[in-house]
């Protein structure tokens, strides 16, 4: 009988991390969930607390930790603009020191290491849609650069550990992801619109609403991460939904599903907000046999149901 695979998920109590924890636990594996609860919530993983294959540790990845694991899924870092701009220096430290510490742990215990990078490394792209070969257009001194540049140096660290120490790495560039367990006030557009609509408030649109995004439902994204970890592809590899929507189209869809009579108000576009964001996923299709299955229409229905059950109206 082979030993159980022991997984470390940093940021495991967060939105994306907790869904990954669910999949790993449902697969019969062992999971150590590491989180400092800055944006993660213990309630996201409470259903596993009494399971002997699950361990929850409150820890900040900017500090080293000694553990024995087979695989490290490094997701720890605030990902919404409101969260990562709240303490930008801390965000930069999390991306650099947190990744450095987890890579060091992976090297010591010879664990396979997957890093959750981001489409934000492409900045406000001058190439559309964005393939992995595109180097990006990032403002190094803007209000978003703590996250954008933080993830870029994290990718650099991963590949330097691969070249210097032959570390077994995987790098995923994650595009906009949504679904249950999003934090209602974290400033992401899907949760913003859904919560505003459920509270019968006008939907706030920034700019003219013609900027585009591609929205991937969380179950699809987790499937992509698992396939990447189990593959021989180092990355970086785009994981996201290639279907492109304007923010205004998203607002109209949410309004239609919840309350067609809601107003839509416009506000000034935030600094360095990308005009277009759409992944090229040819590499994921080829190397992982992966592409999203859940439509925005169906994913929004599931997300709306979650918020109806959890927020105070």
PDB file of C-alpha atoms in Angstrom:
ATOM      1  CA  UNK A   1       0.000   0.000   0.000  1.00  0.00           C
ATOM      2  CA  UNK A   2       1.519   3.300  -1.107  1.00  0.00           C
ATOM      3  CA  UNK A   3       1.847   6.187   1.350  1.00  0.00           C
ATOM      4  CA  UNK A   4      -0.611   9.061   1.122  1.00  0.00           C
ATOM      5  CA  UNK A   5       0.576  12.160  -0.718  1.00  0.00           C
ATOM      6  CA  UNK A   6       1.106  14.947   1.819  1.00  0.00           C
ATOM      7  CA  UNK A   7       0.168  18.384   0.495  1.00  0.00           C
ATOM      8  CA  UNK A   8       0.941  21.820   1.892  1.00  0.00           C
ATOM      9  CA  UNK A   9      -1.470  24.512   0.687  1.00  0.00           C
ATOM     10  CA  UNK A  10      -0.387  28.037   1.605  1.00  0.00           C
ATOM     11  CA  UNK A  11      -3.310  30.436   1.651  1.00  0.00           C
ATOM     12  CA  UNK A  12      -5.424  27.308   2.053  1.00  0.00           C
ATOM     13  CA  UNK A  13      -8.239  29.037   3.956  1.00  0.00           C
ATOM     14  CA  UNK A  14      -8.718  31.601   1.201  1.00  0.00           C
ATOM     15  CA  UNK A  15     -11.205  31.636  -1.662  1.00  0.00           C
ATOM     16  CA  UNK A  16      -9.181  29.624  -4.157  1.00  0.00           C
ATOM     17  CA  UNK A  17      -7.093  27.722  -1.601  1.00  0.00           C
ATOM     18  CA  UNK A  18     -10.103  26.291   0.232  1.00  0.00           C
ATOM     19  CA  UNK A  19     -11.593  24.917  -2.990  1.00  0.00           C
ATOM     20  CA  UNK A  20      -8.236  23.275  -3.729  1.00  0.00           C
ATOM     21  CA  UNK A  21      -8.171  21.834  -0.203  1.00  0.00           C
ATOM     22  CA  UNK A  22     -11.638  20.370  -0.829  1.00  0.00           C
ATOM     23  CA  UNK A  23     -10.496  18.616  -3.997  1.00  0.00           C
ATOM     24  CA  UNK A  24      -7.353  17.193  -2.380  1.00  0.00           C
ATOM     25  CA  UNK A  25      -9.241  15.962   0.670  1.00  0.00           C
ATOM     26  CA  UNK A  26     -11.993  14.459  -1.475  1.00  0.00           C
ATOM     27  CA  UNK A  27      -9.225  12.660  -3.362  1.00  0.00           C
ATOM     28  CA  UNK A  28      -8.096  10.940  -0.150  1.00  0.00           C
ATOM     29  CA  UNK A  29      -4.820  12.854   0.246  1.00  0.00           C
ATOM     30  CA  UNK A  30      -3.282  14.478   3.329  1.00  0.00           C
ATOM     31  CA  UNK A  31      -3.443  18.266   3.526  1.00  0.00           C
ATOM     32  CA  UNK A  32      -1.689  20.818   5.711  1.00  0.00           C
ATOM     33  CA  UNK A  33      -3.461  24.146   5.341  1.00  0.00           C
ATOM     34  CA  UNK A  34      -1.331  27.212   6.125  1.00  0.00           C
ATOM     35  CA  UNK A  35      -2.978  30.639   6.463  1.00  0.00           C
ATOM     36  CA  UNK A  36      -2.557  33.847   8.460  1.00  0.00           C
ATOM     37  CA  UNK A  37      -6.255  34.785   7.923  1.00  0.00           C
ATOM     38  CA  UNK A  38      -5.545  38.184   6.402  1.00  0.00           C
ATOM     39  CA  UNK A  39      -7.994  37.392   3.617  1.00  0.00           C
ATOM     40  CA  UNK A  40      -8.604  33.697   4.352  1.00  0.00           C
ATOM     41  CA  UNK A  41     -11.294  32.491   6.746  1.00  0.00           C
ATOM     42  CA  UNK A  42     -11.261  29.457   9.012  1.00  0.00           C
ATOM     43  CA  UNK A  43     -14.914  28.835   8.154  1.00  0.00           C
ATOM     44  CA  UNK A  44     -13.853  27.944   4.581  1.00  0.00           C
ATOM     45  CA  UNK A  45     -12.157  24.757   5.801  1.00  0.00           C
ATOM     46  CA  UNK A  46     -14.122  24.001   8.975  1.00  0.00           C
ATOM     47  CA  UNK A  47     -15.728  20.901   7.479  1.00  0.00           C
ATOM     48  CA  UNK A  48     -12.289  19.214   7.436  1.00  0.00           C
ATOM     49  CA  UNK A  49     -11.140  20.156  10.958  1.00  0.00           C
ATOM     50  CA  UNK A  50     -11.953  16.783  12.542  1.00  0.00           C
ATOM     51  CA  UNK A  51     -10.539  14.751   9.657  1.00  0.00           C
ATOM     52  CA  UNK A  52      -7.277  12.979  10.593  1.00  0.00           C
ATOM     53  CA  UNK A  53      -5.846  13.667   7.122  1.00  0.00           C
ATOM     54  CA  UNK A  54      -6.228  17.443   7.598  1.00  0.00           C
ATOM     55  CA  UNK A  55      -4.134  19.878   9.622  1.00  0.00           C
ATOM     56  CA  UNK A  56      -4.681  23.631   9.952  1.00  0.00           C
ATOM     57  CA  UNK A  57      -1.793  25.901  10.948  1.00  0.00           C
ATOM     58  CA  UNK A  58      -2.001  29.649  11.505  1.00  0.00           C
ATOM     59  CA  UNK A  59       1.224  30.967   9.994  1.00  0.00           C
ATOM     60  CA  UNK A  60       2.528  33.848   7.887  1.00  0.00           C
ATOM     61  CA  UNK A  61       4.645  32.650   4.957  1.00  0.00           C
ATOM     62  CA  UNK A  62       7.005  35.612   5.337  1.00  0.00           C
ATOM     63  CA  UNK A  63       8.397  33.593   8.281  1.00  0.00           C
ATOM     64  CA  UNK A  64      10.120  30.224   7.625  1.00  0.00           C
ATOM     65  CA  UNK A  65       8.476  26.993   8.747  1.00  0.00           C
ATOM     66  CA  UNK A  66       9.726  23.393   8.953  1.00  0.00           C
ATOM     67  CA  UNK A  67       7.363  20.721   7.634  1.00  0.00           C
ATOM     68  CA  UNK A  68       7.602  17.348   5.912  1.00  0.00           C
ATOM     69  CA  UNK A  69       5.540  17.383   2.707  1.00  0.00           C
ATOM     70  CA  UNK A  70       5.526  15.921  -0.800  1.00  0.00           C
ATOM     71  CA  UNK A  71       3.876  18.777  -2.646  1.00  0.00           C
ATOM     72  CA  UNK A  72       3.589  22.507  -2.014  1.00  0.00           C
ATOM     73  CA  UNK A  73       0.768  24.527  -3.529  1.00  0.00           C
ATOM     74  CA  UNK A  74       1.839  28.130  -2.938  1.00  0.00           C
ATOM     75  CA  UNK A  75      -1.267  30.307  -3.107  1.00  0.00           C
ATOM     76  CA  UNK A  76      -0.594  32.663  -0.178  1.00  0.00           C
ATOM     77  CA  UNK A  77      -0.973  36.327  -1.189  1.00  0.00           C
ATOM     78  CA  UNK A  78      -3.893  38.763  -1.133  1.00  0.00           C
ATOM     79  CA  UNK A  79      -5.260  38.803  -4.688  1.00  0.00           C
ATOM     80  CA  UNK A  80      -7.927  41.513  -4.797  1.00  0.00           C
ATOM     81  CA  UNK A  81      -6.929  45.167  -5.370  1.00  0.00           C
ATOM     82  CA  UNK A  82      -8.479  46.338  -2.083  1.00  0.00           C
ATOM     83  CA  UNK A  83      -6.630  43.655  -0.122  1.00  0.00           C
ATOM     84  CA  UNK A  84      -3.204  43.924  -1.717  1.00  0.00           C
ATOM     85  CA  UNK A  85      -3.245  47.743  -1.724  1.00  0.00           C
ATOM     86  CA  UNK A  86      -4.225  47.861   1.964  1.00  0.00           C
ATOM     87  CA  UNK A  87      -0.597  47.185   2.943  1.00  0.00           C
ATOM     88  CA  UNK A  88       1.454  47.213  -0.273  1.00  0.00           C
ATOM     89  CA  UNK A  89       4.784  46.654   1.486  1.00  0.00           C
ATOM     90  CA  UNK A  90       3.367  43.565   3.168  1.00  0.00           C
ATOM     91  CA  UNK A  91       2.085  42.385  -0.223  1.00  0.00           C
ATOM     92  CA  UNK A  92       5.557  42.730  -1.733  1.00  0.00           C
ATOM     93  CA  UNK A  93       7.083  40.881   1.223  1.00  0.00           C
ATOM     94  CA  UNK A  94       4.546  38.079   0.890  1.00  0.00           C
ATOM     95  CA  UNK A  95       5.337  37.626  -2.801  1.00  0.00           C
ATOM     96  CA  UNK A  96       9.112  37.722  -2.358  1.00  0.00           C
ATOM     97  CA  UNK A  97       9.865  36.404   1.131  1.00  0.00           C
ATOM     98  CA  UNK A  98       6.877  34.050   1.190  1.00  0.00           C
ATOM     99  CA  UNK A  99       7.871  32.468  -2.110  1.00  0.00           C
ATOM    100  CA  UNK A 100      11.546  32.383  -1.068  1.00  0.00           C
ATOM    101  CA  UNK A 101      10.668  30.594   2.185  1.00  0.00           C
ATOM    102  CA  UNK A 102       8.393  28.064   0.490  1.00  0.00           C
ATOM    103  CA  UNK A 103      10.945  27.368  -2.252  1.00  0.00           C
ATOM    104  CA  UNK A 104      13.563  26.816   0.442  1.00  0.00           C
ATOM    105  CA  UNK A 105      11.248  24.352   2.180  1.00  0.00           C
ATOM    106  CA  UNK A 106      10.584  22.564  -1.121  1.00  0.00           C
ATOM    107  CA  UNK A 107      14.319  22.257  -1.747  1.00  0.00           C
ATOM    108  CA  UNK A 108      15.009  20.836   1.732  1.00  0.00           C
ATOM    109  CA  UNK A 109      12.293  18.164   1.577  1.00  0.00           C
ATOM    110  CA  UNK A 110      12.478  17.616  -2.218  1.00  0.00           C
ATOM    111  CA  UNK A 111       8.813  18.537  -2.717  1.00  0.00           C
ATOM    112  CA  UNK A 112       7.193  19.418  -6.024  1.00  0.00           C
ATOM    113  CA  UNK A 113       6.323  23.124  -5.936  1.00  0.00           C
ATOM    114  CA  UNK A 114       3.423  24.892  -7.680  1.00  0.00           C
ATOM    115  CA  UNK A 115       3.169  28.664  -7.540  1.00  0.00           C
ATOM    116  CA  UNK A 116      -0.029  30.572  -8.166  1.00  0.00           C
ATOM    117  CA  UNK A 117       1.097  33.479 -10.310  1.00  0.00           C
ATOM    118  CA  UNK A 118      -1.333  35.843 -11.981  1.00  0.00           C
ATOM    119  CA  UNK A 119      -2.464  37.464 -15.198  1.00  0.00           C
ATOM    120  CA  UNK A 120      -1.494  40.744 -13.492  1.00  0.00           C
ATOM    121  CA  UNK A 121       2.112  40.070 -14.514  1.00  0.00           C
ATOM    122  CA  UNK A 122       1.004  41.172 -18.016  1.00  0.00           C
ATOM    123  CA  UNK A 123       0.029  44.585 -16.593  1.00  0.00           C
ATOM    124  CA  UNK A 124      -2.002  46.769 -18.955  1.00  0.00           C
ATOM    125  CA  UNK A 125      -1.216  44.631 -22.005  1.00  0.00           C
ATOM    126  CA  UNK A 126      -0.209  45.955 -25.396  1.00  0.00           C
ATOM    127  CA  UNK A 127      -0.723  42.462 -26.858  1.00  0.00           C
ATOM    128  CA  UNK A 128      -4.224  40.995 -26.916  1.00  0.00           C
ATOM    129  CA  UNK A 129      -5.093  38.285 -26.053  1.00  0.00           C
ATOM    130  CA  UNK A 130      -2.112  37.418 -23.849  1.00  0.00           C
ATOM    131  CA  UNK A 131       0.051  34.346 -24.568  1.00  0.00           C
ATOM    132  CA  UNK A 132       2.668  33.143 -22.081  1.00  0.00           C
ATOM    133  CA  UNK A 133       5.400  34.481 -24.376  1.00  0.00           C
ATOM    134  CA  UNK A 134       4.233  38.083 -23.836  1.00  0.00           C
ATOM    135  CA  UNK A 135       6.532  39.858 -21.373  1.00  0.00           C
ATOM    136  CA  UNK A 136       3.964  42.364 -20.120  1.00  0.00           C
ATOM    137  CA  UNK A 137       3.559  46.120 -19.677  1.00  0.00           C
ATOM    138  CA  UNK A 138       3.708  46.884 -15.959  1.00  0.00           C
ATOM    139  CA  UNK A 139       4.034  50.227 -14.175  1.00  0.00           C
ATOM    140  CA  UNK A 140       6.775  49.533 -11.634  1.00  0.00           C
ATOM    141  CA  UNK A 141       5.790  52.451  -9.366  1.00  0.00           C
ATOM    142  CA  UNK A 142       1.988  52.342  -9.568  1.00  0.00           C
ATOM    143  CA  UNK A 143      -0.486  51.457  -6.833  1.00  0.00           C
ATOM    144  CA  UNK A 144      -0.930  47.941  -8.259  1.00  0.00           C
ATOM    145  CA  UNK A 145       2.778  47.215  -8.698  1.00  0.00           C
ATOM    146  CA  UNK A 146       3.189  45.684  -5.218  1.00  0.00           C
ATOM    147  CA  UNK A 147       1.146  42.764  -6.539  1.00  0.00           C
ATOM    148  CA  UNK A 148       2.121  42.842 -10.230  1.00  0.00           C
ATOM    149  CA  UNK A 149       5.863  43.110  -9.638  1.00  0.00           C
ATOM    150  CA  UNK A 150       5.654  40.917  -6.551  1.00  0.00           C
ATOM    151  CA  UNK A 151       4.343  38.048  -8.647  1.00  0.00           C
ATOM    152  CA  UNK A 152       6.916  38.721 -11.369  1.00  0.00           C
ATOM    153  CA  UNK A 153       9.822  38.386  -8.922  1.00  0.00           C
ATOM    154  CA  UNK A 154       8.138  35.297  -7.456  1.00  0.00           C
ATOM    155  CA  UNK A 155       8.186  33.710 -10.918  1.00  0.00           C
ATOM    156  CA  UNK A 156      11.854  34.692 -11.241  1.00  0.00           C
ATOM    157  CA  UNK A 157      12.666  32.982  -7.939  1.00  0.00           C
ATOM    158  CA  UNK A 158      10.899  29.810  -9.056  1.00  0.00           C
ATOM    159  CA  UNK A 159      12.899  29.535 -12.240  1.00  0.00           C
ATOM    160  CA  UNK A 160      16.175  30.428 -10.516  1.00  0.00           C
ATOM    161  CA  UNK A 161      15.553  27.598  -8.030  1.00  0.00           C
ATOM    162  CA  UNK A 162      14.834  25.337 -10.999  1.00  0.00           C
ATOM    163  CA  UNK A 163      18.064  26.335 -12.774  1.00  0.00           C
ATOM    164  CA  UNK A 164      20.314  26.417  -9.695  1.00  0.00           C
ATOM    165  CA  UNK A 165      18.890  23.572  -7.622  1.00  0.00           C
ATOM    166  CA  UNK A 166      16.883  21.528 -10.161  1.00  0.00           C
ATOM    167  CA  UNK A 167      13.756  22.131  -8.069  1.00  0.00           C
ATOM    168  CA  UNK A 168      10.616  20.510  -9.458  1.00  0.00           C
ATOM    169  CA  UNK A 169       8.488  23.622 -10.134  1.00  0.00           C
ATOM    170  CA  UNK A 170       5.160  24.479 -11.763  1.00  0.00           C
ATOM    171  CA  UNK A 171       3.991  28.077 -12.420  1.00  0.00           C
ATOM    172  CA  UNK A 172       0.357  28.901 -13.164  1.00  0.00           C
ATOM    173  CA  UNK A 173      -0.712  32.347 -14.366  1.00  0.00           C
ATOM    174  CA  UNK A 174      -4.258  32.624 -13.048  1.00  0.00           C
ATOM    175  CA  UNK A 175      -6.780  34.916 -14.746  1.00  0.00           C
ATOM    176  CA  UNK A 176      -9.953  36.307 -13.127  1.00  0.00           C
ATOM    177  CA  UNK A 177     -11.594  33.574 -11.072  1.00  0.00           C
ATOM    178  CA  UNK A 178     -14.946  33.729  -9.285  1.00  0.00           C
ATOM    179  CA  UNK A 179     -17.352  31.549  -7.346  1.00  0.00           C
ATOM    180  CA  UNK A 180     -18.570  30.678  -3.836  1.00  0.00           C
ATOM    181  CA  UNK A 181     -16.442  31.851  -0.876  1.00  0.00           C
ATOM    182  CA  UNK A 182     -15.416  35.099  -2.519  1.00  0.00           C
ATOM    183  CA  UNK A 183     -15.239  37.815   0.137  1.00  0.00           C
ATOM    184  CA  UNK A 184     -18.195  40.140  -0.352  1.00  0.00           C
ATOM    185  CA  UNK A 185     -16.267  43.394   0.199  1.00  0.00           C
ATOM    186  CA  UNK A 186     -12.918  42.554  -1.430  1.00  0.00           C
ATOM    187  CA  UNK A 187     -13.413  44.826  -4.430  1.00  0.00           C
ATOM    188  CA  UNK A 188     -13.512  42.171  -7.151  1.00  0.00           C
ATOM    189  CA  UNK A 189     -15.994  42.941  -9.864  1.00  0.00           C
ATOM    190  CA  UNK A 190     -18.115  39.766  -9.712  1.00  0.00           C
ATOM    191  CA  UNK A 191     -18.648  39.902  -5.945  1.00  0.00           C
ATOM    192  CA  UNK A 192     -19.148  43.692  -6.132  1.00  0.00           C
ATOM    193  CA  UNK A 193     -21.952  43.420  -8.662  1.00  0.00           C
ATOM    194  CA  UNK A 194     -23.648  40.405  -7.057  1.00  0.00           C
ATOM    195  CA  UNK A 195     -23.633  41.873  -3.537  1.00  0.00           C
ATOM    196  CA  UNK A 196     -24.781  45.305  -4.745  1.00  0.00           C
ATOM    197  CA  UNK A 197     -27.624  43.734  -6.721  1.00  0.00           C
ATOM    198  CA  UNK A 198     -28.742  41.527  -3.824  1.00  0.00           C
ATOM    199  CA  UNK A 199     -28.810  44.630  -1.586  1.00  0.00           C
ATOM    200  CA  UNK A 200     -30.794  46.546  -4.237  1.00  0.00           C
ATOM    201  CA  UNK A 201     -28.001  49.076  -4.675  1.00  0.00           C
ATOM    202  CA  UNK A 202     -26.913  50.585  -8.013  1.00  0.00           C
ATOM    203  CA  UNK A 203     -24.145  48.647  -9.751  1.00  0.00           C
ATOM    204  CA  UNK A 204     -20.934  50.699  -9.776  1.00  0.00           C
ATOM    205  CA  UNK A 205     -19.175  50.711 -13.116  1.00  0.00           C
ATOM    206  CA  UNK A 206     -15.652  52.140 -13.361  1.00  0.00           C
ATOM    207  CA  UNK A 207     -14.785  53.965 -16.569  1.00  0.00           C
ATOM    208  CA  UNK A 208     -17.114  53.441 -19.511  1.00  0.00           C
ATOM    209  CA  UNK A 209     -17.446  49.737 -18.788  1.00  0.00           C
ATOM    210  CA  UNK A 210     -15.867  48.723 -22.091  1.00  0.00           C
ATOM    211  CA  UNK A 211     -12.752  47.277 -20.444  1.00  0.00           C
ATOM    212  CA  UNK A 212     -12.765  43.498 -20.795  1.00  0.00           C
ATOM    213  CA  UNK A 213     -12.130  40.536 -18.525  1.00  0.00           C
ATOM    214  CA  UNK A 214     -12.344  36.762 -18.832  1.00  0.00           C
ATOM    215  CA  UNK A 215     -14.099  35.018 -15.949  1.00  0.00           C
ATOM    216  CA  UNK A 216     -13.207  31.457 -14.927  1.00  0.00           C
ATOM    217  CA  UNK A 217     -15.387  29.557 -12.455  1.00  0.00           C
ATOM    218  CA  UNK A 218     -13.406  28.318  -9.456  1.00  0.00           C
ATOM    219  CA  UNK A 219     -14.055  24.584 -10.041  1.00  0.00           C
ATOM    220  CA  UNK A 220     -12.582  24.835 -13.536  1.00  0.00           C
ATOM    221  CA  UNK A 221      -9.544  26.696 -12.232  1.00  0.00           C
ATOM    222  CA  UNK A 222      -8.846  24.139  -9.491  1.00  0.00           C
ATOM    223  CA  UNK A 223      -9.036  21.362 -12.072  1.00  0.00           C
ATOM    224  CA  UNK A 224      -6.397  23.229 -14.102  1.00  0.00           C
ATOM    225  CA  UNK A 225      -4.106  23.560 -11.075  1.00  0.00           C
ATOM    226  CA  UNK A 226      -4.367  19.853 -10.282  1.00  0.00           C
ATOM    227  CA  UNK A 227      -3.638  18.886 -13.881  1.00  0.00           C
ATOM    228  CA  UNK A 228      -0.629  21.217 -13.918  1.00  0.00           C
ATOM    229  CA  UNK A 229       0.757  19.760 -10.681  1.00  0.00           C
ATOM    230  CA  UNK A 230       0.365  16.242 -12.088  1.00  0.00           C
ATOM    231  CA  UNK A 231       1.932  17.117 -15.450  1.00  0.00           C
ATOM    232  CA  UNK A 232       5.519  17.476 -16.652  1.00  0.00           C
ATOM    233  CA  UNK A 233       4.927  21.099 -17.694  1.00  0.00           C
ATOM    234  CA  UNK A 234       6.925  23.675 -15.741  1.00  0.00           C
ATOM    235  CA  UNK A 235       4.998  26.658 -17.072  1.00  0.00           C
ATOM    236  CA  UNK A 236       4.426  29.458 -16.901  1.00  0.00           C
ATOM    237  CA  UNK A 237       1.029  28.441 -18.184  1.00  0.00           C
ATOM    238  CA  UNK A 238      -2.137  30.534 -18.481  1.00  0.00           C
ATOM    239  CA  UNK A 239      -5.182  29.217 -16.630  1.00  0.00           C
ATOM    240  CA  UNK A 240      -8.355  31.150 -17.308  1.00  0.00           C
ATOM    241  CA  UNK A 241     -11.447  31.351 -19.439  1.00  0.00           C
ATOM    242  CA  UNK A 242     -10.733  32.635 -22.968  1.00  0.00           C
ATOM    243  CA  UNK A 243     -14.307  33.960 -23.352  1.00  0.00           C
ATOM    244  CA  UNK A 244     -14.055  37.757 -23.205  1.00  0.00           C
ATOM    245  CA  UNK A 245     -16.749  40.016 -21.721  1.00  0.00           C
ATOM    246  CA  UNK A 246     -16.912  43.754 -21.139  1.00  0.00           C
ATOM    247  CA  UNK A 247     -17.508  44.826 -17.558  1.00  0.00           C
ATOM    248  CA  UNK A 248     -20.754  46.429 -18.712  1.00  0.00           C
ATOM    249  CA  UNK A 249     -21.897  43.086 -20.154  1.00  0.00           C
ATOM    250  CA  UNK A 250     -21.167  41.465 -16.789  1.00  0.00           C
ATOM    251  CA  UNK A 251     -23.164  44.164 -14.991  1.00  0.00           C
ATOM    252  CA  UNK A 252     -26.106  43.657 -17.342  1.00  0.00           C
ATOM    253  CA  UNK A 253     -25.999  39.888 -16.832  1.00  0.00           C
ATOM    254  CA  UNK A 254     -25.960  40.200 -13.031  1.00  0.00           C
ATOM    255  CA  UNK A 255     -28.766  42.758 -13.173  1.00  0.00           C
ATOM    256  CA  UNK A 256     -30.872  40.474 -15.381  1.00  0.00           C
ATOM    257  CA  UNK A 257     -30.388  37.552 -12.980  1.00  0.00           C
ATOM    258  CA  UNK A 258     -31.171  39.463  -9.767  1.00  0.00           C
ATOM    259  CA  UNK A 259     -33.085  42.707 -10.417  1.00  0.00           C
ATOM    260  CA  UNK A 260     -33.552  44.135 -13.943  1.00  0.00           C
ATOM    261  CA  UNK A 261     -34.668  47.482 -12.502  1.00  0.00           C
ATOM    262  CA  UNK A 262     -31.356  48.343 -10.826  1.00  0.00           C
ATOM    263  CA  UNK A 263     -29.463  51.455 -11.910  1.00  0.00           C
ATOM    264  CA  UNK A 264     -25.877  51.341 -13.169  1.00  0.00           C
ATOM    265  CA  UNK A 265     -23.652  54.247 -12.090  1.00  0.00           C
ATOM    266  CA  UNK A 266     -20.264  55.191 -13.558  1.00  0.00           C
ATOM    267  CA  UNK A 267     -17.137  56.234 -11.673  1.00  0.00           C
ATOM    268  CA  UNK A 268     -13.574  57.160 -12.531  1.00  0.00           C
ATOM    269  CA  UNK A 269     -11.353  54.262 -13.657  1.00  0.00           C
ATOM    270  CA  UNK A 270      -8.689  53.341 -11.024  1.00  0.00           C
ATOM    271  CA  UNK A 271      -5.008  53.926 -11.804  1.00  0.00           C
ATOM    272  CA  UNK A 272      -3.370  51.285 -14.053  1.00  0.00           C
ATOM    273  CA  UNK A 273      -6.604  49.307 -14.378  1.00  0.00           C
ATOM    274  CA  UNK A 274      -6.051  47.030 -17.408  1.00  0.00           C
ATOM    275  CA  UNK A 275      -8.145  47.837 -20.478  1.00  0.00           C
ATOM    276  CA  UNK A 276      -8.137  44.268 -21.797  1.00  0.00           C
ATOM    277  CA  UNK A 277      -7.491  40.904 -20.203  1.00  0.00           C
ATOM    278  CA  UNK A 278      -7.963  37.615 -22.031  1.00  0.00           C
ATOM    279  CA  UNK A 279      -5.799  34.483 -21.865  1.00  0.00           C
ATOM    280  CA  UNK A 280      -4.453  32.414 -24.707  1.00  0.00           C
ATOM    281  CA  UNK A 281      -4.860  28.864 -23.333  1.00  0.00           C
ATOM    282  CA  UNK A 282      -3.426  26.875 -26.237  1.00  0.00           C
ATOM    283  CA  UNK A 283      -0.591  25.641 -23.992  1.00  0.00           C
ATOM    284  CA  UNK A 284      -3.022  24.442 -21.315  1.00  0.00           C
ATOM    285  CA  UNK A 285      -5.081  22.632 -23.944  1.00  0.00           C
ATOM    286  CA  UNK A 286      -1.986  20.960 -25.368  1.00  0.00           C
ATOM    287  CA  UNK A 287      -0.053  20.124 -22.189  1.00  0.00           C
ATOM    288  CA  UNK A 288      -2.893  19.578 -19.703  1.00  0.00           C
ATOM    289  CA  UNK A 289      -5.845  18.728 -21.947  1.00  0.00           C
ATOM    290  CA  UNK A 290      -7.631  21.453 -19.989  1.00  0.00           C
ATOM    291  CA  UNK A 291     -10.121  24.154 -20.810  1.00  0.00           C
ATOM    292  CA  UNK A 292     -12.985  25.653 -18.770  1.00  0.00           C
ATOM    293  CA  UNK A 293     -16.330  23.864 -18.907  1.00  0.00           C
ATOM    294  CA  UNK A 294     -18.630  26.124 -16.868  1.00  0.00           C
ATOM    295  CA  UNK A 295     -20.198  29.121 -18.638  1.00  0.00           C
ATOM    296  CA  UNK A 296     -20.380  32.565 -17.063  1.00  0.00           C
ATOM    297  CA  UNK A 297     -24.176  32.227 -16.998  1.00  0.00           C
ATOM    298  CA  UNK A 298     -24.075  28.984 -14.975  1.00  0.00           C
ATOM    299  CA  UNK A 299     -21.177  30.065 -12.787  1.00  0.00           C
ATOM    300  CA  UNK A 300     -22.967  33.286 -11.836  1.00  0.00           C
ATOM    301  CA  UNK A 301     -26.064  31.302 -10.846  1.00  0.00           C
ATOM    302  CA  UNK A 302     -23.968  29.243  -8.394  1.00  0.00           C
ATOM    303  CA  UNK A 303     -22.192  32.356  -7.089  1.00  0.00           C
ATOM    304  CA  UNK A 304     -25.424  34.297  -6.582  1.00  0.00           C
ATOM    305  CA  UNK A 305     -26.918  31.366  -4.657  1.00  0.00           C
ATOM    306  CA  UNK A 306     -23.873  31.343  -2.352  1.00  0.00           C
ATOM    307  CA  UNK A 307     -24.168  35.061  -1.570  1.00  0.00           C
ATOM    308  CA  UNK A 308     -27.928  34.787  -1.049  1.00  0.00           C
ATOM    309  CA  UNK A 309     -27.242  32.197   1.641  1.00  0.00           C
ATOM    310  CA  UNK A 310     -24.318  33.941   3.368  1.00  0.00           C
ATOM    311  CA  UNK A 311     -24.600  37.743   3.306  1.00  0.00           C
ATOM    312  CA  UNK A 312     -26.833  39.881   5.490  1.00  0.00           C
ATOM    313  CA  UNK A 313     -29.401  41.634   3.291  1.00  0.00           C
TER     314      UNK A 313
END
